[in-house]
Amino acid sequence: MESKTIRIVDAESFDTATATHALDEKTYQQAEEIVSRVRSGGESSIREYATRFNERRDDQPLTIGPVEMADAAARLSSEDLDLLKRVATRIGDFAKAQRGSLSALEMDVPGGKAGHSIEPIARAGCYAPAGRFPLPSTVLMTVVTARVAGCESVVLATPDPSDLMLAAAHIAGADQVLTVGGAHAIAAMAYGFEGFERCDVIAGPGNRWVTAAKKIVSGDCGIDMLAGPSELVLIADDSADAATVATDLLGQAEHDVDARPFLITTSKALGEDVQAELEKQLETLPTSETARQSLSENGAIIVCESMDTVVRICNQLAPEHLELHCQSADEISTQIRNAGCIFIGHQSAEVFGDYGVGPNHTLPTSGTARFSAGLNVFTFLRIRTWLKLDSAPESLVRDTARLAELEGLAGHRASSLRRLPPE
């Protein structure tokens, strides 16, 4: 019997726990060694890794400035340059709307006022991987968002300082490009080196060594998230078009062999049609080798008896991307608690999110959408609270002093009592 590219399973036999990915110990240990060496060795260690991974020669600079970025943009065709500008504008407009939804706060409290202000972090480090192809979309998604947040300085790290990537950095507003990738790039941004200032937050997707390094440096600087293999869950009923569903699943599967494409459906007939369409479309897909492995090793078509079961499984998976190809897409979207970004209706292809319709494409993976959100303008902002008391009411002083006494902190008690109003 001919084996199919993707398996069809019923809901009862599908284990959502096996669909999450954790960092393997070997990768983490390798990243830990790299981070440690860069932290202590600075530029010499970075250059050692850059040479080992064929990123830079010893006679090439590790950083590229605004003039070189502008020169790269000038070498790009006017059509491609205009494309990057349009996408950057859409990303920026969405980030500005996000920023505008958060405002400063001031309120009355006993004896005065309290509130918060919204402060951008000073220096943002943005990471854009290269892999098999350059990813200018990630440059725009990260750098534009940091700029809209108001960061004073924005640096991009990428192992691919091609004209396309440098032009994207120029259009997005990067101040500097660090021309290395991997764990040593994350360490360089976290700790700095001679002539390169450390970053306050690091954002952007990457491979497992990048993710491990971000986990290691977290606490010494901020990070956006720990990204794993890319994911798509597609929810569909019998109203969905099998060819479109298959095309969208392949668009996810071609990312890399670790990508995780899932169809969850109430229609076994649709699942079988999608299975057949995948076989058909793979025959002409240039990236079929990667997509086929992703589908066979990580993907599944999950058939459920009811939409309630579909929603339950989806919430357990907490996917990075979720497409809704069903008649009640709007209603179902309100039942989804855990997803990085929801694409509602068959026209709302996930690829539009990837390439800059507005919302950011750097999203939580591996089930972390249960407790985290995608990269956004708030990643680069801090809420700073403040308090201004003209006089401390006696009731506030007494409450504070008693709580300090209960906790055994005599100095705290004395500090509060010093603010008793004069008799």
Short mmCIF file of C-alpha atoms in Angstrom, two decimals, residues 21-24 27-28 31-32 35 127 182-184 186 202 204-218 223-229 365-366 368:
data_model
loop_
_atom_site.label_atom_id
_atom_site.label_comp_id
_atom_site.label_asym_id
_atom_site.label_seq_id
_atom_site.Cartn_x
_atom_site.Cartn_y
_atom_site.Cartn_z
CA HIS A 21 9.60 21.05 20.98
CA ALA A 22 12.08 21.71 23.75
CA LEU A 23 15.73 22.67 23.37
CA ASP A 24 17.92 19.60 23.31
CA THR A 27 22.44 22.43 21.53
CA TYR A 28 22.07 24.22 24.84
CA ALA A 31 25.37 27.62 22.88
CA GLU A 32 26.43 28.02 26.51
CA VAL A 35 28.12 32.65 24.86
CA TYR A 127 18.18 39.37 14.74
CA GLY A 182 24.10 32.26 15.53
CA ALA A 183 24.77 32.11 19.26
CA HIS A 184 27.87 34.33 18.94
CA ILE A 186 23.29 36.92 20.37
CA ILE A 202 17.20 41.27 21.76
CA GLY A 204 13.89 38.19 16.35
CA PRO A 205 13.68 34.51 15.33
CA GLY A 206 16.55 32.13 14.66
CA ASN A 207 17.71 28.52 14.72
CA ARG A 208 17.99 26.41 17.85
CA TRP A 209 21.44 27.80 18.75
CA VAL A 210 20.06 31.33 18.53
CA THR A 211 17.11 30.32 20.72
CA ALA A 212 19.39 28.62 23.26
CA ALA A 213 21.64 31.68 23.39
CA LYS A 214 18.67 33.97 23.96
CA LYS A 215 17.61 31.79 26.86
CA ILE A 216 21.13 31.94 28.31
CA VAL A 217 21.52 35.74 28.09
CA SER A 218 17.97 36.44 29.29
CA ILE A 223 14.47 39.02 25.02
CA ASP A 224 11.23 38.86 23.08
CA MET A 225 10.63 35.09 23.21
CA LEU A 226 12.20 31.66 22.71
CA ALA A 227 11.25 30.68 19.16
CA GLY A 228 11.10 27.07 18.01
CA PRO A 229 10.17 25.48 14.69
CA THR A 365 5.97 28.76 19.07
CA SER A 366 6.08 25.36 20.78
CA THR A 368 4.29 29.23 24.40
#
